[in-house]
Amino acid sequence: MSSRTPWRARAGTALLAVLASIGAFAVPGSAVADSPSESLQTVTYHGYRIAVPAEWQVVDLAEDPRACLRFDRPAVYLGEPADQNDCPSGVVGRTAGIVVEPITARSAGQSTAATARTQRGKATAPTAASSNDTIQIAVEDAGVLVTAAHTPGTESLVRDILASADLTEGAERTVLPRAAQRSDAAPLAAAGPQPGSYLGKGFDACAAPSQAAMNAWQTSSPYSAVGVYISGSFRGCSQPNLTASWVTAQTGNGWRLFPIDVGRQAPCTSYSLKISTDPATAKSQGVTAAAGAITAASNLGIPAGSAIYSDIEAYTSTASCKASVMSYLSGWTERLHTSGYLSGLYSSAASGIKDAASEYNNGAYTRVDHLFYAWWNGAADTNTGSYVPSNYWSNHQRIHQYAGEVTESYGGYSINIDRDYLDVGNGTPPPASCTGANYNFTAYSTVQSGSSGDQVKAAQCLLDAAGFDPGTPDGIFGSATATAARNFQTSKGLTADGAVGAKTWTALLSRGSTPTVQNGSSGEAVTRLQRALTAALGRTVGIDGAFGSGTAQAVRDYQSSRGLGADGIVGPATWSALQSGK
């Protein structure tokens, strides 16, 4: 964790037409890179071929098995990562990067419900979703799992690269086990909230160490806690070892985990992904970041009650920069609290931590629950010196990163780490409320009695806003929520079954003012429209509050399917249909 200026990837590169000029097939199973033009090179592995910018590094993991899979500089990694790698702990930032590895039991463990599968004979999955700023595709006809990391600014470039893919002669099929993607399977879980109550030494590393390394360090090192980067658009390293089973194994062995999210950075830095200078937008960005972190934590089995730390690297503070950071952290904290998580802040003691302390009693901001501060003074304690008064965050709420970027070796396993000292305890987030609730989803699933999670909480908050009391908005679909849903459905003339399905979602999500909106419009009404169309059409419509060509097409599709004039303009008739749940 140190301030570095990341490489800026070129976005918008046209790649699709290049494939027509690609020559002979490569030998299947080998890792090959060649350059068909000055601006592009083709890369082939296991019968899977893509075109990437010529300046991207190509790393063959068979030749360099300890290579760090880092995304702070653009690269393609080919092959299966080794148990040990040479990742420096101070990697910060993300540009874009792609990992192409064989489908094995190990790699299958990284897949989630968001992992796309290509059709037979195909190497692309055009509708693959991005989850946690990562697109993952199982190209089964080549037997490879493709993981593409990006930022919001480089997503289009990464999608162009993935769209350039084809299969070469001799590609051999391997099927990704369906069990690896089961969204309904009982998740593995950490042994209680993390890091929980702990006093002692820990470390953080850019990539989660292998099971063998963790076992060796548990036996021989002075550490019993480990920081893991679970989410965020600006994480610098790939995480081939970080799975739900890894989390279960480590916590079952007695390790304490402190989960870290690396997202937007202070606006007064040179980083490419920044917090907005508008405080309201900054707060919204914090909410979005927290929602992604909650999803990642849930997928890993890290339960509510755990603390998740937002990594905001060192910056030179100004009044406006501090206001943006504090607003972002307010949104971050409020959103985590709605799902029962505690919020933490990682930053330099001299910048982000000092700023947070200066606003400790300012009711305009929502205070974080834990501090994780970088002050490399070599002292394994939680003294904050002059940066933070000793009575602030004094109830087992501190982690001190007291040394950085050191390599240590135990049991034959060397890892580059930052050294930490923890004094943390279990905390209780404030009671559940709708403040910071997330309403933006790529799909709106049917939720009903017995369901739980963020979509249940969204339904509860929407029902409450409509005047139908669902009880505490805790994300658990109980009898009060079912009653509220039935009453709402009756008011709209819908089947009163108490389950929130597509029609009920559509009516709830579209509820509100009904201004005429069309191509070029923007704002809250467009956001509601995009959510409602996603529910009504059963497909993802981008939810960004901007009425562009994609939204216009979705409106026409909705209008046509509901017997309305398909002009792409949302006026009274279209709003009425949406708000009636049609």
Coordinates of C-alpha atoms in Angstrom, one line a residue:
M1 CA 0.0 0.0 0.0
S2 CA 2.0 3.0 -1.2
S3 CA 1.3 5.8 -3.6
R4 CA 2.2 5.1 -7.2
T5 CA 1.1 6.7 -10.4
P6 CA -0.6 4.0 -12.5
W7 CA -0.2 3.5 -16.2
R8 CA -3.2 4.9 -18.2
A9 CA -4.6 2.3 -20.6
R10 CA -5.8 3.5 -24.0
A11 CA -9.5 3.0 -24.2
G12 CA -11.6 2.5 -27.2
T13 CA -9.1 0.6 -29.3
A14 CA -10.8 -1.1 -32.3
L15 CA -9.8 -4.8 -32.2
L16 CA -12.5 -6.7 -33.9
A17 CA -11.5 -6.0 -37.4
V18 CA -7.9 -7.1 -36.7
L19 CA -8.7 -10.8 -36.6
A20 CA -9.2 -10.9 -40.3
S21 CA -5.5 -10.2 -40.8
I22 CA -4.3 -12.8 -38.3
G23 CA -2.3 -15.5 -40.0
A24 CA -1.6 -19.2 -39.3
F25 CA -3.0 -21.0 -36.3
A26 CA -0.7 -21.4 -33.3
V27 CA 0.2 -24.8 -31.8
P28 CA -2.5 -25.6 -29.2
G29 CA -1.5 -25.7 -25.6
S30 CA 1.5 -23.3 -26.1
A31 CA 1.7 -19.7 -25.0
V32 CA 2.4 -17.6 -28.1
A33 CA 2.5 -13.9 -28.8
D34 CA 3.1 -12.3 -32.2
S35 CA 2.4 -8.9 -33.6
P36 CA 0.2 -8.6 -36.8
S37 CA 0.5 -4.8 -36.7
E38 CA 2.3 -2.0 -34.9
S39 CA -0.6 -1.4 -32.5
L40 CA -1.7 -5.0 -31.7
Q41 CA -0.3 -8.4 -30.9
T42 CA -2.1 -11.7 -30.9
V43 CA -1.8 -14.1 -28.0
T44 CA -2.7 -17.8 -28.1
Y45 CA -3.0 -20.3 -25.3
H46 CA -4.6 -23.7 -25.3
G47 CA -6.4 -23.0 -28.5
Y48 CA -7.8 -19.6 -27.3
R49 CA -6.6 -16.5 -29.2
I50 CA -7.1 -12.8 -28.5
A51 CA -5.7 -9.6 -29.9
V52 CA -4.2 -7.1 -27.3
P53 CA -2.4 -3.8 -27.6
A54 CA 1.2 -4.3 -28.6
E55 CA 2.5 -2.6 -25.5
W56 CA 0.9 -5.1 -23.2
Q57 CA 3.3 -7.5 -21.5
V58 CA 2.7 -11.2 -22.1
V59 CA 3.8 -13.5 -19.2
D60 CA 4.0 -17.2 -19.7
L61 CA 3.6 -18.7 -16.2
A62 CA 5.1 -22.0 -17.3
E63 CA 8.4 -20.1 -17.8
D64 CA 8.0 -17.7 -14.9
P65 CA 5.7 -19.6 -12.4
R66 CA 6.4 -17.1 -9.5
A67 CA 5.4 -14.1 -11.5
C68 CA 3.0 -11.7 -9.7
L69 CA -0.3 -11.4 -11.4
R70 CA -0.5 -7.6 -11.1
F71 CA -3.0 -5.3 -12.8
D72 CA -1.3 -2.0 -12.1
R73 CA 0.3 -2.3 -15.5
P74 CA -1.4 -3.9 -18.6
A75 CA -0.5 -7.6 -19.1
V76 CA -1.8 -11.0 -20.2
Y77 CA -0.9 -13.9 -18.0
L78 CA -1.0 -17.4 -19.5
G79 CA -1.1 -20.6 -17.5
E80 CA -1.7 -21.7 -14.0
P81 CA -0.3 -19.5 -11.2
A82 CA 2.1 -21.2 -8.8
D83 CA 1.5 -21.5 -5.1
Q84 CA 4.2 -18.9 -4.4
N85 CA 4.5 -15.6 -6.2
D86 CA 6.7 -12.5 -6.0
C87 CA 4.1 -9.9 -5.5
P88 CA 5.4 -6.7 -3.8
S89 CA 3.1 -5.6 -1.0
G90 CA 3.0 -2.0 -2.3
V91 CA 1.2 -2.6 -5.6
V92 CA -1.4 0.1 -5.9
G93 CA -3.9 0.8 -8.7
R94 CA -5.3 -1.0 -11.6
T95 CA -5.3 -0.5 -15.4
A96 CA -6.4 -3.7 -17.1
G97 CA -5.2 -7.2 -17.3
I98 CA -6.2 -10.7 -18.4
V99 CA -5.4 -14.1 -17.0
V100 CA -6.0 -17.2 -19.2
E101 CA -5.6 -20.4 -17.3
P102 CA -6.6 -24.0 -17.7
I103 CA -9.9 -25.1 -16.3
T104 CA -8.9 -27.2 -13.3
A105 CA -10.4 -28.0 -9.9
R106 CA -8.4 -25.1 -8.5
S107 CA -9.3 -22.5 -11.1
A108 CA -13.0 -23.6 -11.0
G109 CA -13.0 -22.6 -7.3
Q110 CA -12.6 -19.0 -8.4
S111 CA -15.8 -19.0 -10.5
T112 CA -19.1 -17.5 -9.3
A113 CA -22.6 -17.2 -10.4
A114 CA -21.4 -14.3 -12.6
T115 CA -19.0 -16.4 -14.6
A116 CA -20.2 -16.6 -18.2
R117 CA -19.9 -19.7 -20.4
T118 CA -19.3 -19.6 -24.1
Q119 CA -21.6 -21.5 -26.5
R120 CA -20.3 -24.5 -28.3
G121 CA -17.8 -23.5 -31.0
K122 CA -17.5 -20.0 -29.6
A123 CA -14.7 -18.1 -27.8
T124 CA -16.7 -15.1 -26.8
A125 CA -19.6 -14.3 -24.4
P126 CA -20.8 -10.8 -25.4
T127 CA -23.3 -10.5 -22.5
A128 CA -20.8 -11.5 -19.8
A129 CA -21.4 -9.4 -16.7
S130 CA -18.8 -7.5 -14.9
S131 CA -18.8 -8.3 -11.2
N132 CA -16.5 -6.4 -8.8
D133 CA -14.8 -4.9 -11.9
T134 CA -13.9 -8.3 -13.2
I135 CA -15.3 -10.2 -16.2
Q136 CA -14.9 -14.0 -16.1
I137 CA -15.6 -16.3 -19.0
A138 CA -15.3 -20.1 -19.1
V139 CA -14.2 -20.9 -22.7
E140 CA -15.0 -24.6 -22.4
D141 CA -14.1 -25.5 -26.0
A142 CA -10.6 -24.4 -25.3
G143 CA -10.6 -25.6 -21.7
V144 CA -9.6 -22.2 -20.3
L145 CA -11.0 -19.8 -17.7
V146 CA -10.5 -16.2 -18.7
T147 CA -10.5 -13.5 -16.0
A148 CA -10.3 -9.9 -17.1
A149 CA -9.7 -7.1 -14.6
H150 CA -10.6 -3.5 -15.5
T151 CA -11.5 -0.1 -14.1
P152 CA -14.6 1.8 -15.2
G153 CA -12.4 3.7 -17.6
T154 CA -10.8 0.6 -19.2
E155 CA -13.9 -1.7 -19.3
S156 CA -14.6 -0.9 -23.0
L157 CA -11.0 -1.7 -23.9
V158 CA -11.2 -5.1 -22.1
R159 CA -14.5 -6.0 -23.7
D160 CA -13.0 -5.2 -27.1
I161 CA -10.2 -7.6 -26.4
L162 CA -12.5 -10.3 -25.2
A163 CA -14.7 -9.8 -28.2
S164 CA -11.6 -10.4 -30.5
A165 CA -11.3 -14.0 -29.2
D166 CA -11.5 -17.0 -31.4
L167 CA -10.6 -20.7 -31.2
T168 CA -7.6 -22.2 -33.0
E169 CA -7.2 -25.6 -34.5
G170 CA -6.7 -28.4 -31.9
A171 CA -8.4 -26.6 -29.0
E172 CA -9.6 -29.2 -26.5
R173 CA -12.8 -29.0 -24.6
T174 CA -13.0 -29.0 -20.8
V175 CA -16.2 -28.3 -19.0
L176 CA -16.3 -26.0 -16.0
P177 CA -18.1 -28.0 -13.3
R178 CA -21.6 -26.7 -12.7
A179 CA -21.2 -27.0 -9.0
A180 CA -18.6 -24.3 -9.1
Q181 CA -21.2 -21.8 -10.3
R182 CA -24.2 -22.9 -8.1
S183 CA -25.7 -19.7 -6.7
D184 CA -28.1 -21.7 -4.5
A185 CA -25.5 -23.9 -2.8
A186 CA -24.9 -23.4 0.9
P187 CA -21.9 -21.0 1.0
L188 CA -18.8 -21.8 2.9
A189 CA -18.3 -19.4 5.7
A190 CA -15.7 -17.8 7.9
A191 CA -15.6 -18.8 11.5
G192 CA -17.5 -15.8 12.7
P193 CA -17.1 -12.0 12.0
Q194 CA -13.7 -10.9 10.9
P195 CA -11.3 -9.8 12.2
G196 CA -13.3 -10.3 15.4
S197 CA -11.6 -9.7 18.8
Y198 CA -7.8 -9.9 18.5
L199 CA -4.8 -8.3 20.0
G200 CA -1.5 -9.0 18.3
K201 CA 0.5 -9.0 15.1
G202 CA -0.7 -9.5 11.6
F203 CA 0.4 -8.8 8.0
D204 CA -1.1 -7.8 4.7
A205 CA 0.1 -8.9 1.2
C206 CA -1.0 -7.9 -2.3
A207 CA -2.2 -11.4 -3.1
A208 CA -3.7 -14.0 -0.6
P209 CA -0.9 -16.6 0.1
S210 CA -1.4 -20.2 -0.8
Q211 CA -2.7 -22.7 1.7
A212 CA 0.8 -24.2 2.0
A213 CA 2.3 -20.8 2.8
M214 CA -0.5 -20.0 5.3
N215 CA 0.1 -23.3 7.1
A216 CA 3.9 -22.7 7.2
W217 CA 3.5 -19.2 8.5
Q218 CA 1.0 -20.3 11.1
T219 CA 3.5 -22.7 12.5
S220 CA 6.6 -20.5 12.4
S221 CA 5.7 -16.8 12.1
P222 CA 4.7 -14.3 14.8
Y223 CA 1.5 -13.4 12.9
S224 CA -2.1 -14.6 13.4
A225 CA -4.0 -12.1 11.3
V226 CA -3.8 -11.4 7.6
G227 CA -5.2 -8.5 5.4
V228 CA -6.8 -9.7 2.2
Y229 CA -7.9 -7.5 -0.7
I230 CA -11.4 -8.7 -1.5
S231 CA -12.9 -6.0 -3.7
G232 CA -12.6 -2.6 -5.4
S233 CA -11.9 -1.2 -8.9
F234 CA -8.3 -0.4 -8.0
R235 CA -6.9 -3.6 -6.6
G236 CA -3.5 -4.1 -8.0
C237 CA -3.1 -7.9 -7.8
S238 CA -5.0 -10.9 -9.0
Q239 CA -6.3 -13.3 -6.3
P240 CA -6.0 -16.9 -7.6
N241 CA -6.0 -18.3 -4.0
L242 CA -8.8 -16.2 -2.5
T243 CA -11.9 -18.3 -2.6
A244 CA -14.6 -19.1 0.0
S245 CA -12.9 -22.4 0.7
W246 CA -9.6 -20.5 1.4
V247 CA -11.5 -18.2 3.8
T248 CA -13.1 -21.1 5.6
A249 CA -9.8 -23.0 5.9
Q250 CA -7.8 -20.0 7.3
T251 CA -10.4 -18.9 9.8
G252 CA -11.0 -22.5 10.8
N253 CA -7.2 -22.8 11.5
G254 CA -7.4 -19.7 13.7
W255 CA -6.3 -16.9 11.4
R256 CA -8.1 -13.6 11.7
L257 CA -8.8 -11.8 8.4
F258 CA -9.2 -8.1 7.8
P259 CA -10.9 -7.6 4.5
I260 CA -9.7 -4.6 2.3
D261 CA -11.4 -2.8 -0.6
V262 CA -9.3 -0.6 -2.9
G263 CA -11.6 1.7 -4.8
R264 CA -11.6 5.4 -5.8
Q265 CA -8.9 7.6 -4.5
A266 CA -8.7 11.2 -3.2
P267 CA -9.4 13.7 -5.9
C268 CA -6.2 15.6 -5.0
T269 CA -4.0 12.7 -6.2
S270 CA -2.7 11.7 -9.7
Y271 CA -4.5 8.4 -9.6
S272 CA -6.7 7.7 -12.6
L273 CA -9.8 6.5 -10.5
K274 CA -10.8 9.4 -8.3
I275 CA -13.6 10.3 -5.9
S276 CA -15.7 13.1 -7.2
T277 CA -15.1 16.7 -6.1
D278 CA -18.9 17.0 -5.6
P279 CA -19.7 15.8 -2.1
A280 CA -23.1 14.4 -3.0
T281 CA -21.6 12.4 -5.9
A282 CA -18.7 11.3 -3.7
K283 CA -21.1 9.9 -1.1
S284 CA -23.0 8.0 -3.8
Q285 CA -19.7 6.6 -5.0
G286 CA -19.0 5.4 -1.5
V287 CA -22.4 3.7 -1.4
T288 CA -21.6 1.9 -4.7
A289 CA -18.2 0.8 -3.4
A290 CA -19.6 -0.6 -0.2
A291 CA -22.3 -2.5 -2.2
G292 CA -19.5 -4.2 -4.2
A293 CA -17.5 -5.0 -1.1
I294 CA -20.6 -6.5 0.6
T295 CA -21.2 -8.8 -2.5
A296 CA -17.5 -9.8 -2.5
A297 CA -17.6 -10.5 1.3
S298 CA -20.8 -12.5 1.0
N299 CA -19.4 -14.6 -1.9
L300 CA -16.3 -15.4 0.2
G301 CA -18.4 -16.3 3.3
I302 CA -17.3 -13.3 5.3
P303 CA -20.4 -12.6 7.4
A304 CA -22.2 -9.5 8.6
G305 CA -20.5 -8.2 11.8
S306 CA -17.2 -8.2 10.0
A307 CA -15.3 -4.9 9.3
I308 CA -14.3 -4.0 5.8
Y309 CA -11.6 -1.4 5.3
S310 CA -11.6 1.2 2.5
D311 CA -8.1 1.7 1.2
I312 CA -7.5 5.4 0.4
E313 CA -3.9 6.0 -0.3
A314 CA -1.9 9.0 0.9
Y315 CA -2.8 12.4 -0.4
T316 CA -2.0 16.1 0.2
S317 CA -5.1 17.3 1.9
T318 CA -7.1 20.5 1.1
A319 CA -10.5 21.5 2.4
S320 CA -12.3 20.4 -0.7
C321 CA -10.3 17.2 -1.0
K322 CA -11.1 16.3 2.6
A323 CA -14.8 17.0 2.1
S324 CA -14.8 14.6 -0.9
V325 CA -13.0 11.9 1.1
M326 CA -15.2 12.3 4.1
S327 CA -18.4 12.2 2.0
Y328 CA -17.2 9.1 0.2
L329 CA -16.5 7.4 3.6
S330 CA -20.0 8.5 4.9
G331 CA -21.6 6.7 2.0
W332 CA -19.3 3.7 2.5
T333 CA -20.1 3.5 6.2
E334 CA -23.9 3.9 5.8
R335 CA -24.1 1.3 3.1
L336 CA -22.1 -1.2 5.1
H337 CA -24.2 -0.6 8.1
T338 CA -27.4 -1.4 6.2
S339 CA -26.1 -4.9 5.6
G340 CA -24.8 -5.3 9.2
Y341 CA -21.1 -4.8 8.4
L342 CA -18.7 -2.5 10.2
S343 CA -16.7 0.1 8.3
G344 CA -13.0 0.8 8.4
L345 CA -10.6 3.3 6.8
Y346 CA -7.1 2.5 5.7
S347 CA -4.9 5.5 4.9
S348 CA -1.8 7.3 5.8
A349 CA -1.8 8.6 9.3
A350 CA -0.7 12.0 8.0
S351 CA -3.5 12.4 5.5
G352 CA -6.8 10.3 5.5
I353 CA -6.5 9.3 9.1
K354 CA -5.7 12.8 10.3
D355 CA -8.6 14.2 8.2
A356 CA -11.0 11.6 9.7
A357 CA -9.9 12.5 13.2
S358 CA -10.4 16.2 12.5
E359 CA -14.1 15.5 11.6
Y360 CA -14.7 13.0 14.4
N361 CA -17.4 15.0 16.0
N362 CA -18.9 16.5 12.8
G363 CA -22.4 15.3 12.4
A364 CA -22.4 16.1 8.7
Y365 CA -20.3 13.0 8.2
T366 CA -20.9 9.4 9.2
R367 CA -17.9 8.2 11.2
V368 CA -16.1 5.0 10.3
D369 CA -16.0 2.3 12.9
H370 CA -12.3 1.2 12.7
L371 CA -9.0 2.9 11.7
F372 CA -6.2 1.1 9.9
Y373 CA -3.4 3.5 9.6
A374 CA 0.0 3.5 7.9
W375 CA 2.7 5.0 10.1
W376 CA 5.9 3.2 9.4
N377 CA 7.7 4.0 12.7
G378 CA 8.6 0.4 13.5
A379 CA 6.5 0.3 16.7
A380 CA 4.1 -2.7 17.1
D381 CA 1.4 -0.8 19.0
T382 CA -1.7 1.3 18.3
N383 CA -0.4 4.6 19.4
T384 CA -1.4 7.3 16.9
G385 CA 0.9 10.0 18.1
S386 CA -0.3 13.5 17.2
Y387 CA -2.4 12.3 14.3
V388 CA -5.4 11.1 16.3
P389 CA -6.4 11.9 19.9
S390 CA -6.0 8.8 22.1
N391 CA -9.7 8.8 23.1
Y392 CA -10.9 8.5 19.4
W393 CA -11.5 5.0 18.1
S394 CA -10.1 3.8 21.5
N395 CA -12.5 0.8 22.1
H396 CA -10.5 -1.9 20.2
Q397 CA -10.9 -0.1 16.9
R398 CA -7.4 0.2 15.6
I399 CA -4.9 -1.5 13.3
H400 CA -1.4 0.0 12.9
Q401 CA 0.6 -0.7 9.8
Y402 CA 4.0 -0.1 11.4
A403 CA 6.4 -1.3 8.6
G404 CA 6.0 -1.7 4.9
E405 CA 7.3 -3.7 1.9
V406 CA 9.5 -6.2 3.8
T407 CA 10.1 -9.7 2.7
E408 CA 9.9 -12.4 5.4
S409 CA 10.4 -16.2 5.1
Y410 CA 8.9 -18.9 7.3
G411 CA 8.9 -22.6 6.6
G412 CA 10.4 -22.1 3.2
Y413 CA 7.8 -19.6 2.0
S414 CA 8.8 -16.0 1.4
I415 CA 6.2 -13.3 1.1
N416 CA 6.6 -9.5 0.7
I417 CA 4.4 -8.0 3.4
D418 CA 3.4 -4.9 5.4
R419 CA 3.6 -5.5 9.1
D420 CA 0.5 -4.7 11.2
Y421 CA -0.5 -4.6 14.8
L422 CA -4.1 -5.1 15.7
D423 CA -6.2 -4.1 18.7
V424 CA -9.7 -4.9 17.4
G425 CA -13.0 -6.2 18.9
N426 CA -16.4 -7.2 17.8
G427 CA -18.7 -4.2 17.3
T428 CA -22.4 -3.8 16.7
P429 CA -23.5 -1.8 13.7
P430 CA -26.4 0.6 14.1
P431 CA -29.9 -0.8 13.7
A432 CA -30.8 -1.6 10.1
S433 CA -32.3 1.3 8.1
C434 CA -32.9 2.3 4.5
T435 CA -30.1 4.9 4.5
G436 CA -27.6 3.9 1.8
A437 CA -29.7 0.9 0.6
N438 CA -28.8 -0.4 -2.8
Y439 CA -31.5 -0.5 -5.5
N440 CA -29.3 -1.1 -8.6
F441 CA -29.0 -4.8 -9.7
T442 CA -28.2 -6.4 -13.0
A443 CA -31.3 -8.6 -12.4
Y444 CA -34.2 -8.5 -10.0
S445 CA -34.9 -12.0 -8.7
T446 CA -38.1 -13.2 -7.1
V447 CA -37.9 -12.8 -3.4
Q448 CA -40.4 -14.3 -0.9
S449 CA -40.8 -15.7 2.5
G450 CA -37.5 -17.2 3.6
S451 CA -35.4 -15.1 1.2
S452 CA -32.6 -12.9 2.4
G453 CA -30.0 -10.5 1.1
D454 CA -29.6 -7.1 -0.5
Q455 CA -32.6 -7.5 -2.9
V456 CA -34.9 -8.3 0.0
K457 CA -33.7 -5.1 1.8
A458 CA -34.3 -3.1 -1.4
A459 CA -37.8 -4.5 -1.6
Q460 CA -38.5 -3.7 2.0
C461 CA -37.3 -0.1 1.6
L462 CA -39.4 0.3 -1.6
L463 CA -42.5 -1.0 0.1
D464 CA -41.9 1.3 3.1
A465 CA -41.5 4.3 0.8
A466 CA -44.8 3.3 -0.9
G467 CA -46.5 3.4 2.5
F468 CA -46.6 -0.3 3.2
D469 CA -44.8 -1.3 6.4
P470 CA -42.5 -4.3 5.9
G471 CA -41.0 -4.1 9.5
T472 CA -37.3 -3.6 10.1
P473 CA -35.5 -3.4 6.7
D474 CA -33.0 -6.1 7.7
G475 CA -32.8 -8.0 4.4
I476 CA -34.8 -11.0 5.8
F477 CA -38.1 -11.7 4.1
G478 CA -40.5 -12.4 7.0
S479 CA -44.2 -12.3 7.6
A480 CA -44.3 -8.5 7.9
T481 CA -42.6 -8.1 4.5
A482 CA -45.0 -10.7 3.0
T483 CA -48.0 -8.8 4.3
A484 CA -46.7 -5.5 3.0
A485 CA -46.1 -7.0 -0.4
R486 CA -49.6 -8.5 -0.6
N487 CA -51.1 -5.1 0.4
F488 CA -49.1 -3.3 -2.2
Q489 CA -50.0 -5.9 -4.9
T490 CA -53.7 -5.5 -4.1
S491 CA -53.4 -1.7 -4.5
K492 CA -52.0 -2.2 -8.0
G493 CA -54.4 -4.9 -9.0
L494 CA -51.6 -7.5 -9.1
T495 CA -51.9 -11.1 -7.9
A496 CA -51.6 -10.8 -4.1
D497 CA -49.2 -13.7 -3.5
G498 CA -46.9 -11.9 -1.1
A499 CA -43.8 -12.6 -3.3
V500 CA -41.9 -9.8 -5.0
G501 CA -41.5 -11.0 -8.6
A502 CA -41.1 -9.2 -12.0
K503 CA -44.4 -7.4 -12.0
T504 CA -44.2 -6.3 -8.4
W505 CA -40.6 -5.2 -8.8
T506 CA -41.5 -3.2 -11.9
A507 CA -44.3 -1.3 -10.0
L508 CA -42.1 -0.7 -7.0
L509 CA -39.0 0.4 -8.9
S510 CA -40.9 2.8 -11.2
R511 CA -42.9 4.5 -8.5
G512 CA -42.5 8.3 -8.3
S513 CA -42.8 11.3 -10.5
T514 CA -43.6 10.7 -14.2
P515 CA -41.9 13.3 -16.3
T516 CA -41.5 12.7 -20.0
V517 CA -37.9 11.4 -20.6
Q518 CA -36.2 10.4 -23.8
N519 CA -32.8 10.1 -25.4
G520 CA -30.5 12.8 -23.8
S521 CA -32.5 13.0 -20.6
S522 CA -30.8 12.3 -17.2
G523 CA -31.5 12.2 -13.5
E524 CA -33.4 10.3 -10.9
A525 CA -36.4 9.5 -13.1
V526 CA -34.2 7.9 -15.7
T527 CA -32.5 5.8 -13.0
R528 CA -36.0 4.6 -11.8
L529 CA -36.9 3.9 -15.4
Q530 CA -33.7 1.8 -16.0
R531 CA -34.3 -0.2 -12.8
A532 CA -37.9 -0.9 -13.8
L533 CA -37.0 -1.9 -17.3
T534 CA -34.4 -4.3 -16.0
A535 CA -37.2 -6.0 -13.9
A536 CA -39.9 -5.8 -16.6
L537 CA -37.8 -7.1 -19.5
G538 CA -35.8 -9.7 -17.5
R539 CA -32.5 -8.5 -18.9
T540 CA -29.9 -6.0 -17.7
V541 CA -30.4 -2.4 -18.7
G542 CA -27.5 -0.2 -17.6
I543 CA -28.5 1.9 -14.6
D544 CA -26.6 5.1 -14.7
G545 CA -29.3 7.8 -14.8
A546 CA -28.3 8.7 -18.4
F547 CA -30.9 8.0 -21.2
G548 CA -28.8 6.8 -24.1
S549 CA -29.2 4.4 -27.0
G550 CA -29.3 1.3 -24.8
T551 CA -32.1 2.7 -22.7
A552 CA -34.0 3.9 -25.8
Q553 CA -33.9 0.4 -27.3
A554 CA -35.1 -1.1 -24.0
V555 CA -38.0 1.4 -23.9
R556 CA -39.0 0.5 -27.4
D557 CA -38.8 -3.2 -26.6
Y558 CA -41.0 -2.7 -23.5
Q559 CA -43.5 -0.5 -25.4
S560 CA -43.8 -3.0 -28.2
S561 CA -44.2 -6.0 -25.9
R562 CA -47.0 -4.1 -24.0
G563 CA -48.9 -2.9 -27.0
L564 CA -47.8 0.7 -26.7
G565 CA -46.5 3.0 -29.4
A566 CA -42.9 2.0 -29.7
D567 CA -41.3 5.5 -30.1
G568 CA -38.7 5.2 -27.4
I569 CA -40.1 8.1 -25.5
V570 CA -41.4 7.6 -21.9
G571 CA -44.5 9.6 -21.5
P572 CA -47.7 9.1 -19.4
A573 CA -48.8 5.8 -21.0
T574 CA -45.5 4.1 -20.6
W575 CA -45.1 5.3 -17.0
S576 CA -48.6 4.2 -16.2
A577 CA -47.9 0.7 -17.6
L578 CA -44.7 0.4 -15.6
Q579 CA -46.2 1.7 -12.4
S580 CA -49.1 -0.8 -12.8
G581 CA -46.5 -3.6 -13.0
K582 CA -47.2 -4.5 -16.6

